[in-house]
Tab-separated table of C-alpha atoms in Angstrom:
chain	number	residue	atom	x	y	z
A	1	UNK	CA	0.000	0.000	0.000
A	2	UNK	CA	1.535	3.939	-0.827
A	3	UNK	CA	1.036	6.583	1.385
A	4	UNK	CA	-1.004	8.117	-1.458
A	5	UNK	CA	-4.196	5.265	-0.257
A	6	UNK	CA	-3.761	5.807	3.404
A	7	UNK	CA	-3.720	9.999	2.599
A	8	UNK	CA	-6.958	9.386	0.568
A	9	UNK	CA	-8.761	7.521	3.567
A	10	UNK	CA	-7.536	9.615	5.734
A	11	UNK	CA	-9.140	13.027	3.888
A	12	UNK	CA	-12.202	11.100	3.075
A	13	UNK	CA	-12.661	10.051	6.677
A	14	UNK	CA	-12.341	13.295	8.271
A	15	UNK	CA	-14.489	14.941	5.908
A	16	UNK	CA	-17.125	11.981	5.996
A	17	UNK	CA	-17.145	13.048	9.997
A	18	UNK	CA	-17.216	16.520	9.561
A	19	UNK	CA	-14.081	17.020	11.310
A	20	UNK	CA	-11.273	19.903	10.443
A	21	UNK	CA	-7.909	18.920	10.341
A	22	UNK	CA	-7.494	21.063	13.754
A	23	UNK	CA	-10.234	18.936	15.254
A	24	UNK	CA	-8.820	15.451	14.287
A	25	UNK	CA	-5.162	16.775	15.276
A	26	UNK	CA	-6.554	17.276	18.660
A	27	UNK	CA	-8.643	14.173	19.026
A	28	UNK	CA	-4.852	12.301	18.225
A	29	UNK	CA	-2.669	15.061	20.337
A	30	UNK	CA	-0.470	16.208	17.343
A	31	UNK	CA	-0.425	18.941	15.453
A	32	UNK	CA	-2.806	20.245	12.386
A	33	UNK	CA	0.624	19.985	10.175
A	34	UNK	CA	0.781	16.563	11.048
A	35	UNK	CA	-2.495	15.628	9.550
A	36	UNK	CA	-2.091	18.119	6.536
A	37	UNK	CA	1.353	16.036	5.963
A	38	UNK	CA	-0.422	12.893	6.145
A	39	UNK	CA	-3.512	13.563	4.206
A	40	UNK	CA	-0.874	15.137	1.606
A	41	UNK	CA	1.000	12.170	1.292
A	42	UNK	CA	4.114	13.663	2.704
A	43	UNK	CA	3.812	11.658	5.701
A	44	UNK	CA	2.285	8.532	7.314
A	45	UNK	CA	1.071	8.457	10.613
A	46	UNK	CA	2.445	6.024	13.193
A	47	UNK	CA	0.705	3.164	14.243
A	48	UNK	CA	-0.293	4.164	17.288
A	49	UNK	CA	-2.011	6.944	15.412
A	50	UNK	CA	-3.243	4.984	13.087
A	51	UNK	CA	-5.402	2.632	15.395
A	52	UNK	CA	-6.607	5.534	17.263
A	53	UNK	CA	-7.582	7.110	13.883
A	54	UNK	CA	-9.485	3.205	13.453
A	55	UNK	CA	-11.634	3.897	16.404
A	56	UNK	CA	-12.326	7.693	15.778
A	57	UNK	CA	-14.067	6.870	12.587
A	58	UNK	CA	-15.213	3.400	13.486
A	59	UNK	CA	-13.291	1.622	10.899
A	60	UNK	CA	-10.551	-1.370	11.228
A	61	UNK	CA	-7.037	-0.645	10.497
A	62	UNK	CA	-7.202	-2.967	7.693
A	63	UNK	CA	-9.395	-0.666	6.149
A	64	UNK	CA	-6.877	2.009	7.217
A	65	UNK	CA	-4.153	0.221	6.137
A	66	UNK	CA	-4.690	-2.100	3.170
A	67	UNK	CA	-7.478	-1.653	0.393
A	68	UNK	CA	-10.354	-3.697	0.518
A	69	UNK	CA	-13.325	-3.508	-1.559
A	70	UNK	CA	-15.651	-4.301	0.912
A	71	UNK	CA	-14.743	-2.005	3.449
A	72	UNK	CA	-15.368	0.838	0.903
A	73	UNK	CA	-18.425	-0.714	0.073
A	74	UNK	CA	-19.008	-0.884	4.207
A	75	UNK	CA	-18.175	3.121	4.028
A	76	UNK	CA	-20.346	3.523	1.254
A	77	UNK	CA	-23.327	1.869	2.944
A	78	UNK	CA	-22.824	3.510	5.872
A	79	UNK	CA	-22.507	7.329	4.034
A	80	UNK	CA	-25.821	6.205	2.537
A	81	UNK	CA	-27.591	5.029	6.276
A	82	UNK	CA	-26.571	8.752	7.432
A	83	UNK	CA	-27.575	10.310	3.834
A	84	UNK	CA	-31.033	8.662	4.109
A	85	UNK	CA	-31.717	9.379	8.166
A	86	UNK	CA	-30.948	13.079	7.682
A	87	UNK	CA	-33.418	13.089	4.900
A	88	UNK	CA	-35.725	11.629	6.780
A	89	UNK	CA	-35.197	14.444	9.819
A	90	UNK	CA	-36.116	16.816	7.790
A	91	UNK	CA	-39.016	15.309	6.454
A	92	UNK	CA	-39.889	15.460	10.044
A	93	UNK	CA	-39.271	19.118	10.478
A	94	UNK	CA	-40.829	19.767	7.704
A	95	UNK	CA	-43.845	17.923	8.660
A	96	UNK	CA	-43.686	19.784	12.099
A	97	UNK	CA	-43.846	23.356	10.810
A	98	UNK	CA	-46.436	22.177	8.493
A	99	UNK	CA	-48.631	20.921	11.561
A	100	UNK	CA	-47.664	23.956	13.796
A	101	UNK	CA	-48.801	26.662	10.521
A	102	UNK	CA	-52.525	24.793	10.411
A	103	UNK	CA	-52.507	24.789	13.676
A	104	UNK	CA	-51.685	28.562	13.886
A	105	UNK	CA	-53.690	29.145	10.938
A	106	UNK	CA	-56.715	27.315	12.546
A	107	UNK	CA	-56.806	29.014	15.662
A	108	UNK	CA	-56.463	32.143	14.542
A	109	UNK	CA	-59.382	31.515	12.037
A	110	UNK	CA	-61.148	30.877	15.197
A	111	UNK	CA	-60.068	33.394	17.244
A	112	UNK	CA	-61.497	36.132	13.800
A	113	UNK	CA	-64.871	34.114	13.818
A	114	UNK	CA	-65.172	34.492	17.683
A	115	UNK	CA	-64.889	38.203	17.103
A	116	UNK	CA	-67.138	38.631	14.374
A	117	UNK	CA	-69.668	36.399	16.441
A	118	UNK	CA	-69.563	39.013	19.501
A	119	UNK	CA	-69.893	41.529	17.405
A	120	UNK	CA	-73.040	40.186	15.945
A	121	UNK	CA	-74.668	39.557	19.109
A	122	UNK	CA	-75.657	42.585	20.172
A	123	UNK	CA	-76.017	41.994	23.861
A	124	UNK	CA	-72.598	40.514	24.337
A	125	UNK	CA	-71.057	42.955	21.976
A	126	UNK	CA	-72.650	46.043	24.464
A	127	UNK	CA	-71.522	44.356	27.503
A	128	UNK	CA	-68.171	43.446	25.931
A	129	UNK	CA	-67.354	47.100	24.293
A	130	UNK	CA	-68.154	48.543	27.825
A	131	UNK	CA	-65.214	46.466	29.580
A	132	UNK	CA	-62.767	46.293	26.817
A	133	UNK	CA	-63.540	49.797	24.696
A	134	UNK	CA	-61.737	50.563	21.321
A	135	UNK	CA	-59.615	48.059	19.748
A	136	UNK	CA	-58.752	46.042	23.089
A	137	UNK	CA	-60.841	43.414	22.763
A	138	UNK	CA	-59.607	42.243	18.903
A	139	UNK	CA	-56.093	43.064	20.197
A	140	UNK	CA	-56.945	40.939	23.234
A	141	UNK	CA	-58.339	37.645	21.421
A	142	UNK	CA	-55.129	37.906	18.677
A	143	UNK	CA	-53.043	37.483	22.146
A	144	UNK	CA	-55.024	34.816	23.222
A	145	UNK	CA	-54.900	33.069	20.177
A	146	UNK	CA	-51.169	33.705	19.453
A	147	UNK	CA	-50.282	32.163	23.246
A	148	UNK	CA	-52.770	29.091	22.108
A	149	UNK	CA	-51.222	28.726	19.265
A	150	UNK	CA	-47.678	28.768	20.735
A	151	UNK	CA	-48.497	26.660	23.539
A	152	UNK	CA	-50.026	23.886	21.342
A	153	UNK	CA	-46.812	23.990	19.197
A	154	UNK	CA	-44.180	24.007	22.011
A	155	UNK	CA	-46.404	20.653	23.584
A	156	UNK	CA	-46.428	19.280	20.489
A	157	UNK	CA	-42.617	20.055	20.435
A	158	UNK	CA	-41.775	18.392	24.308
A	159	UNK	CA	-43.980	15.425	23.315
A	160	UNK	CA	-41.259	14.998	20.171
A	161	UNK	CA	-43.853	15.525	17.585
A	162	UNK	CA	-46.607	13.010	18.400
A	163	UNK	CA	-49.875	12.877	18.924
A	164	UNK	CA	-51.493	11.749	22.028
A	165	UNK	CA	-54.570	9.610	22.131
């Protein structure tokens, strides 16, 4: 095996984890030029670093160390598994604003028809427009049905997106 396969895995390993060359440098205690000299080629790491590299990224050091078809395909499997479960988080975010806007929406549309019912019933409306005069009582029902709406999303939220029975 060159140093020119190891450098590859190495780059494609670190980047695969989202880690800087700073970050990996620290997890191994030695220096960022170390692993620029190693991911360049210029280098190889020793095998102490090497093994500790293995269990930073969850891969063997035969994968480190020799090339194996399988192991890429491993790698490749497993890029996919993280691809796929990301996608599906934020089809689940997605979903959850979705829910939390109709919800918002819908209480809001309540909240307007509650108004335009006091104001229709003239007996309500008088007693109504003599505690909350002016525009206080609209103003007061969109902060009722803005802390509704909130609260219903933040349950939703602490329950982790389901919905109880």
């Amino acid at each position: 095996m060159t140093n020119v396969d190891l450098s590859e895995k190495i780059v494609k390993l670190r980047k695969n984890n989202n880690l800087t060359q700073e970050q990996l440098a620290e997890q191994l205690n030695v220096s960022r030029q170390s692993v620029s000299k190693w991911e360049s080629g210029q280098a190889a790491p020793d095998i102490d670093k090497i093994v500790a590299m293995g269990e930073i990224f969850h891969v063997t050091t035969d994968y480190l160390l020799k090339p194996s078809e399988l192991d890429e395909l491993a790698m490749k499997t497993e890029m996919l598994e993280k691809r796929q479960r990301e996608i599906l988080e934020n089809e689940e975010k997605r979903k959850e604003k979705q829910y939390c806007i109709c919800v918002c929406a819908s209480i809001y549309i309540i909240a307007f028809a509650v108004f335009m019912l006091i104001r229709q019933v003239s007996w309500i409306n008088d007693v109504l427009w003599n505690i909350f005069p002016g525009a206080t009582l609209p103003i007061i029902l969109l902060l009722i049905a803005t802390a509704a709406a909130i609260l219903v999303c933040v349950r939703r939220k602490q329950r982790g997106g389901r919905l109880e029975s």
